[in-house]
XYZ file of C-alpha atoms in Angstrom:
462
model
C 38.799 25.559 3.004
C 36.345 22.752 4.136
C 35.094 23.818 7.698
C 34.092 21.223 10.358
C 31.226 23.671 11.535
C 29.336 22.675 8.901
C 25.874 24.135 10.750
C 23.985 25.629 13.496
C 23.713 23.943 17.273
C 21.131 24.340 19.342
C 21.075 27.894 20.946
C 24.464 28.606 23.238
C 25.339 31.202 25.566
C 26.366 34.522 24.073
C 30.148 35.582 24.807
C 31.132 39.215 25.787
C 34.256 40.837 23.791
C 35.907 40.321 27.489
C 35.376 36.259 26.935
C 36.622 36.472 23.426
C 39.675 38.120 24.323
C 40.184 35.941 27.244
C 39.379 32.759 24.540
C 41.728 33.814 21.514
C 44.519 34.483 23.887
C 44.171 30.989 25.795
C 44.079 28.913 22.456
C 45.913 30.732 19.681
C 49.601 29.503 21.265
C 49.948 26.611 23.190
C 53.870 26.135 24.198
C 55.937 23.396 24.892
C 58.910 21.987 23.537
C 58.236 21.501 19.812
C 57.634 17.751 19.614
C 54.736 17.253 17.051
C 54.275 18.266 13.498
C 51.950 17.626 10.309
C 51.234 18.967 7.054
C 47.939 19.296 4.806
C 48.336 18.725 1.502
C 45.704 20.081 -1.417
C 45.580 18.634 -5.175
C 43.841 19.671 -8.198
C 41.989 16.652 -9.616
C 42.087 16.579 -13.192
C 41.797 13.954 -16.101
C 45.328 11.819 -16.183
C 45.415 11.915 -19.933
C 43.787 15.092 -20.767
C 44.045 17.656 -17.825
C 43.053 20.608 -19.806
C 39.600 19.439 -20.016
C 37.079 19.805 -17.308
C 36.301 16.995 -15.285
C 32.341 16.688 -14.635
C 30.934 17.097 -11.036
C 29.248 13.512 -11.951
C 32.690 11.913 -12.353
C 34.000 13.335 -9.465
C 30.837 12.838 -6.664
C 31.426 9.074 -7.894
C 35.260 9.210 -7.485
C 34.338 11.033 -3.739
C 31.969 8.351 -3.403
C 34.677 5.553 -3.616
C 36.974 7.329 -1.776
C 34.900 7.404 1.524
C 34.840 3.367 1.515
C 38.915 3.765 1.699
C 40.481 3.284 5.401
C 42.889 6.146 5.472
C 45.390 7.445 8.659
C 44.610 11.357 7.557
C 41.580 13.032 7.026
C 40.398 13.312 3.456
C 38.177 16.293 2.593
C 37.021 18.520 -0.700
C 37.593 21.791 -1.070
C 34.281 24.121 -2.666
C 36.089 23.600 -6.188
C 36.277 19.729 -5.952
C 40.268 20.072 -5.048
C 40.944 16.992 -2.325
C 42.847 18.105 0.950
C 44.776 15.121 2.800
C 45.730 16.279 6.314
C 47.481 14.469 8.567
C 47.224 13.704 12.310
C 49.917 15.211 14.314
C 53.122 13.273 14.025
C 56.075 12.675 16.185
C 58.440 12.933 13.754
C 59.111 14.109 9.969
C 58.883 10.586 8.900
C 56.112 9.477 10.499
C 54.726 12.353 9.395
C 55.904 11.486 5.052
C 55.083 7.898 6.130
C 51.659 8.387 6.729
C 50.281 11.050 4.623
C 52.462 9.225 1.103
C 50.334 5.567 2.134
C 47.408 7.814 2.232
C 48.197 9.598 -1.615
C 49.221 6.050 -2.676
C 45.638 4.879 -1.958
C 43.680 7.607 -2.943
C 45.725 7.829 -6.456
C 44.832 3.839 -6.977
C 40.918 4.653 -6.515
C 40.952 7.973 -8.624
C 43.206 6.073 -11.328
C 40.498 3.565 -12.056
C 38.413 6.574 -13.433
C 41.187 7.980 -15.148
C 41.563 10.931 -12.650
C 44.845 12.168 -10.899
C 45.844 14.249 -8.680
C 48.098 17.776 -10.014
C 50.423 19.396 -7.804
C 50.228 23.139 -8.963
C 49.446 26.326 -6.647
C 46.644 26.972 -8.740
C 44.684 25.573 -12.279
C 46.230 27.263 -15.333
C 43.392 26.207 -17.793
C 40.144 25.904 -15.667
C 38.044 29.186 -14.517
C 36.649 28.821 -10.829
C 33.770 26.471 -11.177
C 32.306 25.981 -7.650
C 31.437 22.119 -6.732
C 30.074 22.362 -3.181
C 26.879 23.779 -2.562
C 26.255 24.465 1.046
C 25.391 27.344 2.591
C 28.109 27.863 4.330
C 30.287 28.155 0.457
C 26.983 30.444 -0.834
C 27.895 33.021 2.175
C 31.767 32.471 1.294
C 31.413 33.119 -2.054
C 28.716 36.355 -1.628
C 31.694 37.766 0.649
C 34.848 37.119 -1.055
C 32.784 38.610 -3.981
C 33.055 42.431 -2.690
C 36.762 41.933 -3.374
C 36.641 40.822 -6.579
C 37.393 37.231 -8.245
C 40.540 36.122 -6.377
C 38.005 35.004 -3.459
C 36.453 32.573 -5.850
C 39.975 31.471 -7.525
C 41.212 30.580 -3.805
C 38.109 28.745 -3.330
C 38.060 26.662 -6.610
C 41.363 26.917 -8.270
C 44.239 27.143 -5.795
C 45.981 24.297 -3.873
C 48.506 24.108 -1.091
C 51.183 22.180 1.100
C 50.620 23.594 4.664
C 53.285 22.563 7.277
C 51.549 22.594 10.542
C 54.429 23.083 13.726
C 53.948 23.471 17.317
C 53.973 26.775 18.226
C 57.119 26.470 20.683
C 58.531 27.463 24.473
C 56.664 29.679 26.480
C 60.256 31.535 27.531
C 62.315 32.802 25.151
C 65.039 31.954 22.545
C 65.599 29.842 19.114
C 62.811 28.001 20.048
C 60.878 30.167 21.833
C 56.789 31.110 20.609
C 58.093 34.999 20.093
C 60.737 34.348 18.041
C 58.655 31.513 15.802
C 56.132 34.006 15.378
C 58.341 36.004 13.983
C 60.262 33.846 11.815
C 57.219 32.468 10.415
C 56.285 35.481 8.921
C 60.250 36.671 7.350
C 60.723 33.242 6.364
C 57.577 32.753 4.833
C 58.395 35.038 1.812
C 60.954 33.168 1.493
C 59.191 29.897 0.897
C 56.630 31.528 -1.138
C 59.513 32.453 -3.576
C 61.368 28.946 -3.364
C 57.961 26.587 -3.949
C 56.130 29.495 -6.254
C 54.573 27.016 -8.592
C 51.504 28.957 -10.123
C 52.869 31.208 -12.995
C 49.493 30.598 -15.181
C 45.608 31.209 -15.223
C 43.704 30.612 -18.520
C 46.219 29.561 -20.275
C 48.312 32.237 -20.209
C 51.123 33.880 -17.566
C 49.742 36.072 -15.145
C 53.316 38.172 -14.249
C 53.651 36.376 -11.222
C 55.408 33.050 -10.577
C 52.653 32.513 -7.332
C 49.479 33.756 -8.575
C 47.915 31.603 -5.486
C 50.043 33.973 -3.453
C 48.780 37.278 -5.616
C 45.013 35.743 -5.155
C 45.646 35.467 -1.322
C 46.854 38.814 -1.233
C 43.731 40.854 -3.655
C 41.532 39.141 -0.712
C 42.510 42.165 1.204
C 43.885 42.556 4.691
C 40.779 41.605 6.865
C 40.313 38.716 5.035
C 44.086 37.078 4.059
C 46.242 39.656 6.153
C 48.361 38.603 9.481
C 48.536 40.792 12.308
C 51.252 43.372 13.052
C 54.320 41.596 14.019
C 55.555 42.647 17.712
C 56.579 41.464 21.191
C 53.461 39.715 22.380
C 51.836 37.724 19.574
C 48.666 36.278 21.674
C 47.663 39.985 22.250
C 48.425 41.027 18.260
C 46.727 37.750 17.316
C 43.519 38.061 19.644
C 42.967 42.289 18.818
C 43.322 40.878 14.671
C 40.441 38.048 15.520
C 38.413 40.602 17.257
C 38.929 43.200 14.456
C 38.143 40.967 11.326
C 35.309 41.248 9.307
C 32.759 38.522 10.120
C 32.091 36.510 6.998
C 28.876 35.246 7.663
C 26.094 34.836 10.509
C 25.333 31.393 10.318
C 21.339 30.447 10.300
C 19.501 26.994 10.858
C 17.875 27.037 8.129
C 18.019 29.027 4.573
C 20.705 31.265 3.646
C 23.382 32.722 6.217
C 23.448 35.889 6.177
C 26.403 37.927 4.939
C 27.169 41.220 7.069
C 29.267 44.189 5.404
C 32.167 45.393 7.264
C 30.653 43.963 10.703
C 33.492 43.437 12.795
C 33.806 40.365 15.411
C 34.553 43.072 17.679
C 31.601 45.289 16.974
C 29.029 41.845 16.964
C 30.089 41.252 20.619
C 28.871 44.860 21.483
C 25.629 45.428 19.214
C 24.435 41.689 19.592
C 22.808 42.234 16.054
C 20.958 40.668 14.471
C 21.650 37.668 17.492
C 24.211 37.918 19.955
C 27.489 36.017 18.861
C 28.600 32.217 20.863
C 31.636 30.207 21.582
C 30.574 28.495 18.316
C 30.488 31.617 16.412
C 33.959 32.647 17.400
C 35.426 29.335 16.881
C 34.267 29.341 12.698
C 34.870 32.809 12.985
C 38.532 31.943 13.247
C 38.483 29.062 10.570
C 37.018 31.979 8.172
C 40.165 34.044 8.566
C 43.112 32.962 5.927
C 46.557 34.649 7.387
C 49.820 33.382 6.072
C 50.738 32.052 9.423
C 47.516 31.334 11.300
C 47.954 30.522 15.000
C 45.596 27.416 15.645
C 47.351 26.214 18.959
C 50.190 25.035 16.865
C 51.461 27.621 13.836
C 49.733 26.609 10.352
C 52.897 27.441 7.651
C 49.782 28.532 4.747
C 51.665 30.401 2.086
C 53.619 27.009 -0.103
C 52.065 26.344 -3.160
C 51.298 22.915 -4.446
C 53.923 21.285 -5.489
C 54.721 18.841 -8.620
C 54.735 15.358 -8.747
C 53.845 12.654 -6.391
C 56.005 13.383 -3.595
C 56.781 16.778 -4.199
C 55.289 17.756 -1.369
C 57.771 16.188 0.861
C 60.394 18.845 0.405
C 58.765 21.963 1.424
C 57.740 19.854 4.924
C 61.116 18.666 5.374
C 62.892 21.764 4.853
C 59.921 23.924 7.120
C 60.819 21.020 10.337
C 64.469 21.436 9.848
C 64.780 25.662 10.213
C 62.118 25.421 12.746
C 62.741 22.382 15.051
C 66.433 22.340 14.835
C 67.806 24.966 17.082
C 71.115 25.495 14.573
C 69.058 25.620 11.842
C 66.603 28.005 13.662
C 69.454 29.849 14.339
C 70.934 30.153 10.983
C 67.490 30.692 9.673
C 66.981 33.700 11.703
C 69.920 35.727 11.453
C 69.497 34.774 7.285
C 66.417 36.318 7.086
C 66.687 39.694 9.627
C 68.066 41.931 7.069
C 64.536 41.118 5.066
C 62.415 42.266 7.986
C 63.858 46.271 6.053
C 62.042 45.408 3.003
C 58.862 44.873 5.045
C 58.289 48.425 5.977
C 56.857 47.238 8.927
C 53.430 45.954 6.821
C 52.051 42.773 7.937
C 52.350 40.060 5.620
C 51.845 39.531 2.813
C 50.768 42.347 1.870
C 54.060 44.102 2.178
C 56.998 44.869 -0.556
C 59.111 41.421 0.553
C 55.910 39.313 -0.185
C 55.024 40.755 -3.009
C 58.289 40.877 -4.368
C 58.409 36.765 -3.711
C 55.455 36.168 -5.162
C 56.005 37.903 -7.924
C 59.771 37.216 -8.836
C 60.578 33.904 -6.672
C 64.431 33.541 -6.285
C 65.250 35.695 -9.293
C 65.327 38.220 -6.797
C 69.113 38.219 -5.211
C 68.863 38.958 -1.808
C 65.815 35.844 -1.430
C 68.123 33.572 -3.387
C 70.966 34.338 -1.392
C 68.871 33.952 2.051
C 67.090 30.347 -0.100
C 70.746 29.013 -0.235
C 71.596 29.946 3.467
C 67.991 28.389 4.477
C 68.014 25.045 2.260
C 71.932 24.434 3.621
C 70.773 24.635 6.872
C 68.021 22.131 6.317
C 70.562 19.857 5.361
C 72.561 19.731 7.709
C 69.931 19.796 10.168
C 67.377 16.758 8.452
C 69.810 13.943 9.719
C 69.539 14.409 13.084
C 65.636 14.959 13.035
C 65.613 10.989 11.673
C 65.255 11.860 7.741
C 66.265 9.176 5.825
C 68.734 9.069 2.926
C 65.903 9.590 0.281
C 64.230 12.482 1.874
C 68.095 14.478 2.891
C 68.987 13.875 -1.182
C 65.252 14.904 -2.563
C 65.961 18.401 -0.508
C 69.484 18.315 -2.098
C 68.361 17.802 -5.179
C 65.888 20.535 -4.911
C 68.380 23.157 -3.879
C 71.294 21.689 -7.085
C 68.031 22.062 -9.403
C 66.297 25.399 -7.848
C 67.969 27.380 -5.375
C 71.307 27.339 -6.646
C 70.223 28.627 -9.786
C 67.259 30.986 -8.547
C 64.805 29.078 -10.163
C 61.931 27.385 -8.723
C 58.578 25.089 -10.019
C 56.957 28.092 -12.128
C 60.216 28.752 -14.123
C 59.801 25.235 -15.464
C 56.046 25.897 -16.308
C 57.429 28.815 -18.472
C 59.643 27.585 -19.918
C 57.325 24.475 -21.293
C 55.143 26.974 -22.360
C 57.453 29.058 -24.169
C 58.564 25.453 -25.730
C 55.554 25.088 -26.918
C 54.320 21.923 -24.540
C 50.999 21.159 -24.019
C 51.474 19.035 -21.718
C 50.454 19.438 -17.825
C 53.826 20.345 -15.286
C 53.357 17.785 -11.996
C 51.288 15.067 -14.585
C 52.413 12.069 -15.969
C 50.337 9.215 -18.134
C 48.959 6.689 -15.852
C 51.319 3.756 -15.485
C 54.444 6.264 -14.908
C 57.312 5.829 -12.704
C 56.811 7.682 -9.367
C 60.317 8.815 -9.183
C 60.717 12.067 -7.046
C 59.993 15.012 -9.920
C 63.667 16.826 -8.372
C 65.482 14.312 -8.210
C 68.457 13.549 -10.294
C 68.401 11.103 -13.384
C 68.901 7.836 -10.830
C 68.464 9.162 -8.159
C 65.572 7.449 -6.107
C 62.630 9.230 -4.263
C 61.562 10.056 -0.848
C 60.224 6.796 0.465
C 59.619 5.819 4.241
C 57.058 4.195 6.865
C 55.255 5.083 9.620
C 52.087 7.586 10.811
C 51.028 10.852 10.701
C 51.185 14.886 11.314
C 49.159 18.263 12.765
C 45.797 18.428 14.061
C 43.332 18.814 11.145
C 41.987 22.142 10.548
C 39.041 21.825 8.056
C 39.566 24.866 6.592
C 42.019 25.725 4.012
């Protein structure tokens, strides 16, 4: 949710809603065989020993503070609610890719340690109410916007966390591995995913009905705001008529508040140049400010996995994302799995349709996603060998499936059921000093472990 356009430039030229067009449809795809991939992984930081209580926005500027000395491969950044976002640089394989970004977590977890902070894999904080930690005006205008929705704006802002697999966007022609049919997949297989990593069943303390609240949070945003386009042949021109149609969160200003229109259109600013004419610069965070479940940034941002548990948990959802994408059999399989869900659509972009919903709410308790889960994850496996995955990372996706998708379960069931046990304690922790065995793995067997460098372009917001 961190934005790299952190503030005004000197004046630029004003674009036209001709050169906007012209610019959303030159940059949202760029095709090519898919060769490069990444993911950007978001944590709750919370006490190690105590995560139910609040950590202090002293303790964690000075944990920030140490954490800018450290020489990492990805780009670290905080979220508005103090939640850290690693994201890699684009990779050239999956295990450069878990290579990379685990060094990374392994560094950042030995700084935070020393001040007896962690990092929490969960979709989003089941004790804490959104407390913002950023104050910039660019958050202010975020926050006075999301607002006129309701709370869930300032829940995604503060309390919700991610794993987003970033994939190139694919051919230019068509087929498997064609941009059209990627498009499209994203967006059927994506409920999927929601319902096999749901991991966010809780929000003060108690269950909210849903086993992804971060995915219910997304979707009370609204459509302008957290919707995707309507799925058809040509995704540049849906994707570029959606930018151009958006609300525009906020004007930015060089000095004092931005201002925050209501229900001005990106569209409409192009034609009334009110209160100042819009630039290339405008546009460009204009995008960032938009929060789709597939977001087209050149390469396709995978936005809709929650957080996951435990160190490495992470690694999973990635692995099993590059497999039904990047391997045309997989692709394949994946594809004709998931047609017959396109019905339950209604033709409603995502995810604010019945399929999503139903995910989101239900996970793989519903039959027809567990069935499609099962086809998916064995898929994946066969696939993960021949993309270079090693041993650790083909048994932590098996494991996953023996522990979860066989049994149409996923990360919240185990949240409920600890609470229903009574636990107190906190699902994805452990006491510092733990073993960092994979949390899905079975008793023995060892975690996802590898070498190497990095994965997707960064995009600073979340």
């Amino acid at each position: 949710m961190s934005d790299s356009a952190s503030g005004c430039m000197e004046p630029r030229p004003a674009v036209t809603e001709a050169e906007v067009e012209a610019l959303v449809r030159g940059i949202c795809f760029k095709t090519g065989p898919p060769r490069r991939l990444g993911v950007e992984v978001e944590w709750l930081v919370h006490e190690l020993r105590a995560p139910q209580l609040p950590v202090t926005s002293e303790r964690l500027e000075a944990a920030y503070a140490a954490l800018r000395t450290v020489p990492l491969n990805s780009a670290l950044t905080v979220e508005p609610g103090g939640q850290l976002e690693l994201s890699s640089q684009p990779a050239a394989s999956l295990m450069e890719c878990v290579g990379t970004v685990r060094a990374d977590l392994d560094a950042v977890r030995a700084v935070l340690r020393e001040d007896g902070l962690g990092l929490v894999g969960l979709g989003h904080d089941p004790w804490h109410t959104p407390r913002r930690f950023l104050r910039e005006p660019r958050y202010d205008a975020m926050e006075a916007c999301l607002d006129r929705t309701g709370p869930a704006g300032r829940a995604m802002m503060c309390t919700s966390a991610s794993v987003q697999v970033c994939l190139d966007a694919g051919y230019e022609e068509p087929g498997t591995l064609g941009h059209v049919r990627r498009w499209w997949l994203a967006h059927q297989l994506g409920a999927v995913l929601v319902a096999a990593f749901a991991n966010s069943p809780l929000a003060g303390h108690r269950p909210t009905g849903w086993l992804s609240t971060r995915q219910l949070r997304w979707a009370q945003i609204g459509t302008g705001r957290a919707g995707g386009p309507v799925l058809n042949a040509d995704p540049r021109g849906a994707w570029t008529r959606h930018v151009l149609d958006a609300p525009v969160m906020c004007i930015r200003q060089d000095s004092g508040p931005w201002d925050v229109p209501d229900g001005l259109t990106f569209r409409e600013w192009t034609r009334s140049g009110v209160p100042r004419a819009p630039t290339r610069e405008d546009l460009d965070y204009h995008v960032t400010t938009l929060f789709p479940p597939v977001r087209p940034r050149g390469h396709l941002e995978l936005r809709m996995i929650d957080a996951q548990p435990g160190d490495h948990g992470w690694i999973v959802p990635l692995a099993v994302a590059t497999a039904l994408f990047d391997d045309p059999e997989a692709s394949e399989t994946a594809y004709r799995a998931v047609k017959p869900l396109a019905e339950r659509t209604h033709g409603m972009p995502a995810p604010h349709n019945p399929l999503w919903r139903d995910a989101a709410r239900g996970g793989l308790a519903d039959p027809e996603l567990r069935e499609v889960a099962a086809l998916c994850f064995s898929a994946a496996l066969r696939a993960l060998p021949g993309l270079g995955a090693t041993t650790e990372v083909v048994d932590a996706v098996a494991a996953y499936q023996d522990r979860y998708v066989a049994r149409g379960r996923c990360p919240a069931d185990d949240l409920l059921d600890a609470r229903r046990a009574g636990a107190d304690g906190t699902p994805g922790t452990r006491p510092a000093g733990a073993s960092g065995t994979h949390p899905h793995s079975a008793p023995g067997a060892p975690g996802p472990h590898a070498r190497g460098a990095q994965p997707h372009g960064k995009d600073t917001s979340s």
